[in-house]
XYZ file of C-alpha atoms in Angstrom:
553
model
C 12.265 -22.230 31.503
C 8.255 -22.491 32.835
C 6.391 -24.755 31.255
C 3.531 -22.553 31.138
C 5.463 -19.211 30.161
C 1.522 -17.565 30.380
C 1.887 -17.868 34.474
C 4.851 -14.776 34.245
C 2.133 -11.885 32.816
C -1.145 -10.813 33.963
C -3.858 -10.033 31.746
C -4.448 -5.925 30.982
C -7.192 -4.025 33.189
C -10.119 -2.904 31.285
C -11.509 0.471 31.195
C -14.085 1.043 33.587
C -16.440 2.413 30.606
C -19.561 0.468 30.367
C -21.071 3.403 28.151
C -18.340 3.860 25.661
C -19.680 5.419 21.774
C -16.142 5.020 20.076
C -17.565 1.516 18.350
C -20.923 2.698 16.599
C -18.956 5.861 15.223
C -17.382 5.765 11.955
C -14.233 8.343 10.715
C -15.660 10.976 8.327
C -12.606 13.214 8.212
C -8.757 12.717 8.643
C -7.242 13.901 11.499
C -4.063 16.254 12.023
C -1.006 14.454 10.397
C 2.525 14.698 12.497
C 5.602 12.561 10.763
C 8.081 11.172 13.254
C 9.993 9.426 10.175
C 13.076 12.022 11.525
C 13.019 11.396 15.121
C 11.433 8.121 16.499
C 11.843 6.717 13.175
C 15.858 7.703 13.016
C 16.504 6.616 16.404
C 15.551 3.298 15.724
C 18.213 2.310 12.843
C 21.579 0.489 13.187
C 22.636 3.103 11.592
C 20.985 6.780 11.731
C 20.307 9.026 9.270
C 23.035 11.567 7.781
C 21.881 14.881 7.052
C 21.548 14.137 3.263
C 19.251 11.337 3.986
C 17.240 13.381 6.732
C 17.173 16.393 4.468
C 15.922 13.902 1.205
C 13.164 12.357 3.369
C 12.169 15.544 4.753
C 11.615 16.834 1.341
C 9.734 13.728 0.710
C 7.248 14.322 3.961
C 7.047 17.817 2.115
C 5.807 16.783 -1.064
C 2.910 13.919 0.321
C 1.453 16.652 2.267
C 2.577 16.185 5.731
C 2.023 19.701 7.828
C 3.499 18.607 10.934
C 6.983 17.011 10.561
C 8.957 16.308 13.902
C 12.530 16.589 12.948
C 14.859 15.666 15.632
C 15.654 15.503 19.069
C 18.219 18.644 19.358
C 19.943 17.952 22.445
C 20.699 14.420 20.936
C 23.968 15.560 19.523
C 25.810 17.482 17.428
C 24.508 15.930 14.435
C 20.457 16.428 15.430
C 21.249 19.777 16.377
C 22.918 21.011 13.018
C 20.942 19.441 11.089
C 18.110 21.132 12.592
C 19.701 24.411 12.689
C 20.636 24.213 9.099
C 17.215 23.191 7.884
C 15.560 26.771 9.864
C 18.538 29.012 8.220
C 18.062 27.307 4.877
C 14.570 28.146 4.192
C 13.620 24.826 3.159
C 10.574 24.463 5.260
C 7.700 25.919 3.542
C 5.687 28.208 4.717
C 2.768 26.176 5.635
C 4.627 23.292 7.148
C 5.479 23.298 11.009
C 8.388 21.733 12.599
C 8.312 19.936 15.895
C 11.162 18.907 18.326
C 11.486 16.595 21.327
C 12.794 17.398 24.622
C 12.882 15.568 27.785
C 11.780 17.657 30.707
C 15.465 18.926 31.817
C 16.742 22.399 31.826
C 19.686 22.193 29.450
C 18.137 19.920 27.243
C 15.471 22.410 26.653
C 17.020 25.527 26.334
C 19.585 23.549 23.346
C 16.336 22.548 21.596
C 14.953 26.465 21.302
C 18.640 27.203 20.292
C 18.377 24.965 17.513
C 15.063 26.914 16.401
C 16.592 30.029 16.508
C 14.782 31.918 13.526
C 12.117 30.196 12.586
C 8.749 31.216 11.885
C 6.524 28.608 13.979
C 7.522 25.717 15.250
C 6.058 22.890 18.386
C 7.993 22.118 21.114
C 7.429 18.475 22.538
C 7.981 17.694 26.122
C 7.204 13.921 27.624
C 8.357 12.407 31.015
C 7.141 8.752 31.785
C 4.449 8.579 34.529
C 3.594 5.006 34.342
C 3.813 2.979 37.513
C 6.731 0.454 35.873
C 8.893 3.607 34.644
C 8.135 5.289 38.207
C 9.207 2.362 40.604
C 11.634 0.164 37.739
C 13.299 3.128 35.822
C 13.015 6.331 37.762
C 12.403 5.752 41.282
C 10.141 8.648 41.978
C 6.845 9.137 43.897
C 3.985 10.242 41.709
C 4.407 13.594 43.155
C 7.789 13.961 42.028
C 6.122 12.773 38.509
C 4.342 15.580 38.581
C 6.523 17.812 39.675
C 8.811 17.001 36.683
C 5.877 17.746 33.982
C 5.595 20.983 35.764
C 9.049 21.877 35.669
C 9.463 21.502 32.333
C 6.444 23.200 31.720
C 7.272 26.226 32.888
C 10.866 25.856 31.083
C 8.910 25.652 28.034
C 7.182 29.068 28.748
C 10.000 31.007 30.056
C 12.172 30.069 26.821
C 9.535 30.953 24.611
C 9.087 34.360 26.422
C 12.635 34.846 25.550
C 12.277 33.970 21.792
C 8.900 35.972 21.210
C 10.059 36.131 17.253
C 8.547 32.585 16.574
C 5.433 31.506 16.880
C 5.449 28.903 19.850
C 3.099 25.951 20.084
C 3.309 23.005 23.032
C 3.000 19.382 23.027
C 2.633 17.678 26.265
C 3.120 13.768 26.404
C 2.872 11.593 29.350
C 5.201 9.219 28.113
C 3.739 5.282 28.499
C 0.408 6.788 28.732
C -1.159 3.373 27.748
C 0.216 1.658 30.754
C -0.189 4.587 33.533
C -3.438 5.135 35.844
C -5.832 7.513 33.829
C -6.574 9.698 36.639
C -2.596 10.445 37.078
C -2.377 11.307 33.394
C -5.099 13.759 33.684
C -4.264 15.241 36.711
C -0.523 15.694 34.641
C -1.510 16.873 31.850
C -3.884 19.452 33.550
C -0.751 20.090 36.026
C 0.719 21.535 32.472
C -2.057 23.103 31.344
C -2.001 25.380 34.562
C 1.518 26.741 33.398
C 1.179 27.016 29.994
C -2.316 28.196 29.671
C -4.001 27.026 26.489
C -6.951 28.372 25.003
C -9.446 27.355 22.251
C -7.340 30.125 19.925
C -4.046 28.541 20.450
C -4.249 24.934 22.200
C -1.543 22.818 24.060
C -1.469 19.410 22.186
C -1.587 16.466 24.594
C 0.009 13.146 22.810
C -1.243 10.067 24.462
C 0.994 7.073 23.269
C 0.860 3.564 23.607
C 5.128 3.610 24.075
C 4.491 -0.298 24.604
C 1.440 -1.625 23.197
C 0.140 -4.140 26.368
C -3.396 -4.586 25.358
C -5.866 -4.621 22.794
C -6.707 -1.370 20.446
C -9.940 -1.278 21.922
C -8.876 -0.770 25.467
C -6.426 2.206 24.180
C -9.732 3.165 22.160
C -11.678 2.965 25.600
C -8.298 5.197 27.390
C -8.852 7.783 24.356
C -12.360 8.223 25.115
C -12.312 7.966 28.504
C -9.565 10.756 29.052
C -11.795 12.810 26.425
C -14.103 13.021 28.805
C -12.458 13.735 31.579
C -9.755 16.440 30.793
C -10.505 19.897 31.844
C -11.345 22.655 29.054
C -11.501 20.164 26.309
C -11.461 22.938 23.426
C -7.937 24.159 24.356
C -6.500 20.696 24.040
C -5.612 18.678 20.986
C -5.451 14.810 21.796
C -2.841 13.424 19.840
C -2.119 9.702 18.792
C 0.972 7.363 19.136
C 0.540 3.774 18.770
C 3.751 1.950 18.122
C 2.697 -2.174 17.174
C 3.982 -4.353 19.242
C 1.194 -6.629 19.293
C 0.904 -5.813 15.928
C -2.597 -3.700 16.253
C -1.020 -0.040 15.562
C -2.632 1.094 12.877
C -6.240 -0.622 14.305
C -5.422 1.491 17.817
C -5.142 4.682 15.332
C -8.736 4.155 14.051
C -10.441 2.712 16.802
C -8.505 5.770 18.880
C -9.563 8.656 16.433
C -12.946 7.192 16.593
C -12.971 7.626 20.439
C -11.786 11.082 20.269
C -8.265 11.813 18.791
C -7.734 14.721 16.730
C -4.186 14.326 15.747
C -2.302 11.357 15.039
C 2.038 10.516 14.822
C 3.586 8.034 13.058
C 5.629 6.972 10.443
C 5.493 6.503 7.068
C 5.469 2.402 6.102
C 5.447 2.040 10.030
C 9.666 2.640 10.987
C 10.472 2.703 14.391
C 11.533 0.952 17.861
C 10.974 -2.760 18.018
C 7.810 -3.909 15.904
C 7.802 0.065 14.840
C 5.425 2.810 14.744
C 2.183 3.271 13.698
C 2.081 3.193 9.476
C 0.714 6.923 8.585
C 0.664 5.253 5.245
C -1.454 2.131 5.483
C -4.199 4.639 7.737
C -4.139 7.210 5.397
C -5.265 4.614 2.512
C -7.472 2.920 4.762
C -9.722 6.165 4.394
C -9.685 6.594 0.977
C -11.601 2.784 0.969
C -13.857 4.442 2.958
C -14.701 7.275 0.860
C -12.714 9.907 3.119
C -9.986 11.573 1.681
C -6.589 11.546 3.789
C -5.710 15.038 2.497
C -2.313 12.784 2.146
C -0.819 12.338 -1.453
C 0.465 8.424 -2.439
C -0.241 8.401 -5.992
C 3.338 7.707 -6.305
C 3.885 5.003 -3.931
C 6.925 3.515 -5.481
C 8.579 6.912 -5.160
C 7.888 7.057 -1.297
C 8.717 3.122 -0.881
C 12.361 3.489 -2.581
C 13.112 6.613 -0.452
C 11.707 5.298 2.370
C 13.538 2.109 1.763
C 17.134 4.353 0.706
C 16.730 6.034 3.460
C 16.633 4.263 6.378
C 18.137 1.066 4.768
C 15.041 -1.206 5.628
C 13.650 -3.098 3.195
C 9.961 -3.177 2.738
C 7.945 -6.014 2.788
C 6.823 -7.155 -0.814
C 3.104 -8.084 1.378
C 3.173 -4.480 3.145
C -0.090 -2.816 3.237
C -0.500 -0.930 -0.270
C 3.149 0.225 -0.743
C 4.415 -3.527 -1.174
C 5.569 -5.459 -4.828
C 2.885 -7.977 -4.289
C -0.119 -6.286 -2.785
C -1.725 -6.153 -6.051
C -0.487 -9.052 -7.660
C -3.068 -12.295 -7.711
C -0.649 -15.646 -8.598
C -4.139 -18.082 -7.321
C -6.409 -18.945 -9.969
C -9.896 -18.148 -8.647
C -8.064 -14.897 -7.672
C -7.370 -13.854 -11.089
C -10.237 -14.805 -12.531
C -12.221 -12.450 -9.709
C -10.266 -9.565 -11.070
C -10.138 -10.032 -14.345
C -14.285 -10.130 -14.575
C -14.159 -7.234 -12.078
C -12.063 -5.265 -14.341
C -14.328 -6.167 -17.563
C -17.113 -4.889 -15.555
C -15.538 -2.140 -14.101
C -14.745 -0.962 -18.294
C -18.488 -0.621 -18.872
C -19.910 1.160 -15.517
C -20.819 4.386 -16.054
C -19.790 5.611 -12.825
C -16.253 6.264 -10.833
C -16.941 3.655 -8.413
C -14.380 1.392 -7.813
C -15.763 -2.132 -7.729
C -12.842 -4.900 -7.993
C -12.723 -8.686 -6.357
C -9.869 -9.108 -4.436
C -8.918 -5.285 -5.154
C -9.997 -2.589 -1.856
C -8.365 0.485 -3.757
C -7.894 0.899 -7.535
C -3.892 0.292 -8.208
C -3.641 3.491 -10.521
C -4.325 5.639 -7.447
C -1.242 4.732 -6.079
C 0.635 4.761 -9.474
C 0.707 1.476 -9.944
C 0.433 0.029 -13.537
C -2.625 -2.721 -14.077
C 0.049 -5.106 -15.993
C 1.378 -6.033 -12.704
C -1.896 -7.088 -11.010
C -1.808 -11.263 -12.665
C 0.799 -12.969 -12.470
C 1.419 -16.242 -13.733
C 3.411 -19.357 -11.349
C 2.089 -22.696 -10.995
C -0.354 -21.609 -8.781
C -2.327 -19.928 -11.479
C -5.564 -20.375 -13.294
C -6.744 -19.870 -16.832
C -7.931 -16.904 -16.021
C -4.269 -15.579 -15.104
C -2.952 -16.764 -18.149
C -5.801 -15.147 -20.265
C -4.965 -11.300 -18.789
C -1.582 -12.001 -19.370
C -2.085 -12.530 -22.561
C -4.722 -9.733 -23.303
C -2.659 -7.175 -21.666
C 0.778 -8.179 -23.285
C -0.540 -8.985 -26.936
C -4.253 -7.439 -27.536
C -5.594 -11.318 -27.526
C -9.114 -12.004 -25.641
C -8.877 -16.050 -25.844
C -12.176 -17.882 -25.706
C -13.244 -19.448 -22.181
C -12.345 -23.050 -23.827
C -8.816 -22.060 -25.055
C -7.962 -20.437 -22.274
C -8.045 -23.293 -20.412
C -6.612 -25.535 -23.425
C -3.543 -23.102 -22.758
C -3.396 -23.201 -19.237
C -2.861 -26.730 -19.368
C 0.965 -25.711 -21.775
C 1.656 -22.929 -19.519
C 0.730 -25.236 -15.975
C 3.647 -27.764 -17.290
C 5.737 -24.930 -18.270
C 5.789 -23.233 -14.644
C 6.231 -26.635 -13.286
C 8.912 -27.157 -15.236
C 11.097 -24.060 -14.557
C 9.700 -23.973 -10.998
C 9.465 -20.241 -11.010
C 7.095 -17.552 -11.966
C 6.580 -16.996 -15.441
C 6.672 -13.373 -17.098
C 5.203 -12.218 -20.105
C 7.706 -13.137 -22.790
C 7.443 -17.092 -21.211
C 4.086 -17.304 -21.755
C 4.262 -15.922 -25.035
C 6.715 -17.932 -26.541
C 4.787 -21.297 -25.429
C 1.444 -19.196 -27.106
C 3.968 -19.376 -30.624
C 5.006 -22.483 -30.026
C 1.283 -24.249 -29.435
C -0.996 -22.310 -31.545
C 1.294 -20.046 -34.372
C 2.609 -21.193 -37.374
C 6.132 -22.836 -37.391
C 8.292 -24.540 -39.872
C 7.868 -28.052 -38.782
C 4.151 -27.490 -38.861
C 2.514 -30.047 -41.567
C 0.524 -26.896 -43.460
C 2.040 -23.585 -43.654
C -0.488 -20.816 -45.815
C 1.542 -18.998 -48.568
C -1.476 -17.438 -50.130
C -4.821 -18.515 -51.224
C -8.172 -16.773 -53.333
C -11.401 -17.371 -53.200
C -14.036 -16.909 -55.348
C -17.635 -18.504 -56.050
C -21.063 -17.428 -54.831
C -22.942 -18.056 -51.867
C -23.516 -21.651 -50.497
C -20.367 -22.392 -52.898
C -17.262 -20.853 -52.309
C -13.956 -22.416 -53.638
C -10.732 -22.076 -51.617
C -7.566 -22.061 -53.602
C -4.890 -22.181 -51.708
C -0.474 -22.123 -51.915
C 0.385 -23.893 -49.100
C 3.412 -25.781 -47.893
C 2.109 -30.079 -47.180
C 4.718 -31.492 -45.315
C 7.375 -29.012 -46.597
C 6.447 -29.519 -50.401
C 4.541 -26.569 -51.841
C 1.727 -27.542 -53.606
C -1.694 -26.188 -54.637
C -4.615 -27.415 -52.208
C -8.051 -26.543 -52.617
C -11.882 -27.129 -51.564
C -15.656 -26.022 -51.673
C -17.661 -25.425 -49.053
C -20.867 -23.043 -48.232
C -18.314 -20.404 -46.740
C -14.415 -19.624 -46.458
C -13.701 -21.640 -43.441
C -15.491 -24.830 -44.744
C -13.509 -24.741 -47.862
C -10.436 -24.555 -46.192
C -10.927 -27.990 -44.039
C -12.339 -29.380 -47.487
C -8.690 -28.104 -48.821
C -7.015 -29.581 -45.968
C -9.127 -33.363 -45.921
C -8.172 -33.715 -49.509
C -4.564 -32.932 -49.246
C -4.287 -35.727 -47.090
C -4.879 -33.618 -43.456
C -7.597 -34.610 -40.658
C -11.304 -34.116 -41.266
C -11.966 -31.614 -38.687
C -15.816 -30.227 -37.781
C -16.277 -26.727 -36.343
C -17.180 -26.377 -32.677
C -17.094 -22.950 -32.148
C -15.368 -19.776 -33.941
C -14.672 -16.487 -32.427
C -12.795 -13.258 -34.030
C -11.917 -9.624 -33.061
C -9.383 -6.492 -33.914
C -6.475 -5.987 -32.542
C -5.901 -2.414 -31.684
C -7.563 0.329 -33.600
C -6.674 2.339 -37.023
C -4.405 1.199 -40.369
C -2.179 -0.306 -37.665
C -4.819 -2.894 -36.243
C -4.220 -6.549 -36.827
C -7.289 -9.529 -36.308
C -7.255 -12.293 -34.507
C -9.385 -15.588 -34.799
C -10.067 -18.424 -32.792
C -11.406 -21.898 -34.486
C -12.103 -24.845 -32.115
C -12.673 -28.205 -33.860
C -13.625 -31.827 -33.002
C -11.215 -34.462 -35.125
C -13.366 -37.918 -36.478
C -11.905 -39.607 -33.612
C -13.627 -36.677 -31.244
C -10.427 -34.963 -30.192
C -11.153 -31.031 -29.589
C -8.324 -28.973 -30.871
C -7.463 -25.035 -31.193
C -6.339 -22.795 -33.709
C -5.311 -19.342 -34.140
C -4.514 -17.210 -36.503
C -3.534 -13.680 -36.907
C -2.989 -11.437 -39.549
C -3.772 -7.459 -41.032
C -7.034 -9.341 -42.599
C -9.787 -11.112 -40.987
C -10.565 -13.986 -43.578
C -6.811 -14.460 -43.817
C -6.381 -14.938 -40.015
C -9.433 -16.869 -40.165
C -7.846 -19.582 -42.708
C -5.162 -19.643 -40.534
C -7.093 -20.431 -37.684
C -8.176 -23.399 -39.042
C -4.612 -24.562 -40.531
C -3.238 -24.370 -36.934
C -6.245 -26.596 -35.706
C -4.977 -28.968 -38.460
C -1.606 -28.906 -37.388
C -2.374 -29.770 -33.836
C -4.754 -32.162 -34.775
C -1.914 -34.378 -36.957
């Protein structure tokens, strides 16, 4: 083993293209859509697709809007080729979707894959041969001529088997396979070596897919090969220049932008990014991308746990719970400062009077993807106050004050410390009950009470349990809350003095409950909380203040 493994590679040629636009443009429209979930994305699982599994995803590329689905690679086998077959003859391809299969550039492999067509309305044939120096000299040992010669070949293949099928509709795709690695000028003088046999025009153009097969440099150099063979291609308006980044230096979906900004009109992948070694380019994570930026995908992913499970089902890979948008986590804040970004963001985003989405921490609103906003905080030791307070609103209607918020955090810190897990709703409600609600070790527990007296001099009366013996407690004060702790300080309790008091409804109608919030310096200056709740303000009120008294001792 070197000790310097670097000395083994050399670094990637640039692109001779000192007056490149690709980086001041921006994307203002989608491009042309092709899924290759059922062919490059099948071929690379341990264990392929059946045809119940092909036949559920395809219905699944259906229904998000894909147009351009490329379904197999007939001369594959027995099982590509019936499956194929069987999806023409069973009229499950709408009308308005067009189905695309792979051939390498050999006579019999060709005439099986228009076999396998037989009947169908429209459909794109896909032809590729490698002309990359490495695949030339390591894999093939041809000349560039012989290259050539090949693309031609199967080019005219191509037209002679469609002459011979003129029912369908026949469209052309053209790739020179390892396009990112190969000398530009050879891939434009093979690609226009096609175009001479198969004759495209503006009406009815021959698609010409450029892929990165290996991703060996940057996305801005394939950027820089997107624009540069742009320009260079003969009759530019009869060819569609079509995308394929696959990610193995983990830049495919950045080569898709940066190479639709430089040019491409069309772009392949798969959905959630499937395929050979680090996989293909995520259709998913792209189309998304542009709906941050204001463009929209003509893509639909408001169900994106319905795409992940199939997806997932499928092809029996899991997906990762940080993936781009479609995984568990991407919306879910477990940091403290986090939480408290997004939970302000989405107090702010309640009163705008606009659709503009406008959320810390948040680049696309959750509820476009159908995901629920319960989900965004969660709670582990990791978390703040502010975590702990959405939980809480969310799950039980409460907004706690600022200061008991973090009084809380503090029970539900040790709490998550002491399970050493993450904490769900129900945990961090039953240590709310436990610090703050009435239970039957407390020292005061409220039966009833009645007030009565004028302003300046009201008089609690009050049936409340004092150390488990019920007994009648009361007090004056200038208001209801003052003539409780009066109540309290004579029956023996603390002498607490208000700090701050807070109260709203809970929920709306005959069904709505209140909740209020007392906070309370003891004589020796301790700050304690209470809270009560109950159908009646002033009774959740008195409460309030005999759970301060309870936690003060």
């Amino acid at each position: 083993m070197l000790s310097d493994p670097s000395v083994k590679y050399r670094p990637f040629p640039p692109v001779d293209l000192p007056d490149r636009q690709w980086p001041g443009r921006t994307l203002t429209r989608p491009p042309r859509w092709l899924s290759t979930d059922l062919r490059d994305g099948n071929q690379a699982l341990i264990d392929p697709m059946d045809a119940q599994k092909k036949t559920r995803l395809f219905d699944l590329l259906v229904k998000v809007g894909l147009k351009e689905i490329e379904v197999g690679f007939p001369s594959a086998g027995a099982t590509e080729f019936d499956f194929i077959s069987g999806l023409v003859r069973s009229g499950r391809i709408p009308h308005d979707v067009t189905i695309q299969v792979l051939t390498q550039s050999r006579r019999d492999l060709i005439e099986t894959s228009f076999r396998s067509l037989e009947g169908v309305p429209t459909a794109i044939v896909h032809l590729y041969n490698a002309v990359s120096p490495v695949w030339r000299r390591i894999v093939f040992g041809m000349s560039r001529a012989e290259i050539k010669a090949l693309a031609i070949d199967g080019a005219r293949l191509l037209r002679d088997e469609a002459d011979r099928h003129p029912g369908t509709d026949w469209r052309f795709e053209y790739s020179p396979e390892t396009f990112s690695t190969a000398e530009l000028d050879f891939s434009v003088e093979v690609c226009e070596a096609v175009m001479d046999v198969l004759c495209p025009t503006p009406e009815k153009p021959l698609i010409l897919n450029l892929p990165a097969t290996v991703e060996a440099a940057g996305p801005n150099v394939y950027a820089d090969q997107i624009e540069w063979f742009g320009r260079h291609i003969r009759n530019r308006d009869s060819v569609v220049i079509s995308l394929h980044p696959h990610n193995d230096r983990g830049t495919g979906v950045a080569a898709a932008e940066m190479g639709l900004m430089a040019g491409g009109d069309r772009l392949e992948g798969c959905l959630l990014g499937n395929g050979e070694r680090t996989g293909n380019c995520d259709l998913v994570t792209v189309a998304l991308n542009l709906y941050t930026q204001g463009v929209a995908p003509g893509l639909d992913f408001s169900d994106i746990d319905t795409v992940v499970s199939t997806v997932e089902y499928c092809t029996n890979l899991p997906i990762h719970p940080r993936m781009p948008y479609a995984g568990d986590l991407v919306f879910t804040a477990f940091s403290g400062s986090h939480q408290d970004a997004i939970r302000k963001g989405f107090a702010a985003q309640a009163t705008r009077n606009d659709e503009l989405w406008e959320v810390p921490y948040l680049p696309i609103d959750p509820a476009d993807l159908g995901r629920s906003y319960e989900a965004v905080i969660r709670v582990n030791s990791q978390s703040g106050k502010g975590g702990v307070a959405w939980v809480i609103e969310q799950d039980r209607g409460l907004k706690l004050p600022k200061r008991l918020q973090a009084d809380f955090s503090g029970h539900v810190q040790a709490m998550a410390d002491e399970l050493g897990r993450e904490l769900d709703a129900g945990d961090i409600w039953s240590r709310f009950e436990a610090t703050y609600l009435p239970r039957s070790a407390d020292r005061f527990i409220l039966r009833d009470y009645e007030e009565s007296g004028g302003a300046g001099q009201r008089l609690f009366v009050g049936h409340v349990a004092v150390d488990g013996e019920e007994r009648s407690i009361s007090g004056r004060g200038n208001g209801l809350i003052s003539g409780v702790i009066a109540a309290v300080a004579d029956a023996g309790g603390p002498l607490l003095d208000v700090v701050d008091y807070n109260e709203h409804a809970i929920g709306h109608g005959a069904d709505a409950q209140a909740a209020a919030y007392v906070e309370c310096r003891t004589a020796a200056g301790r700050i304690v909380f209470g809270v009560g709740l109950d159908t009646d303000i002033a009774t959740a009120s008195v409460r309030a203040v005999l759970s301060a008294a309870n936690r003060a001792g």
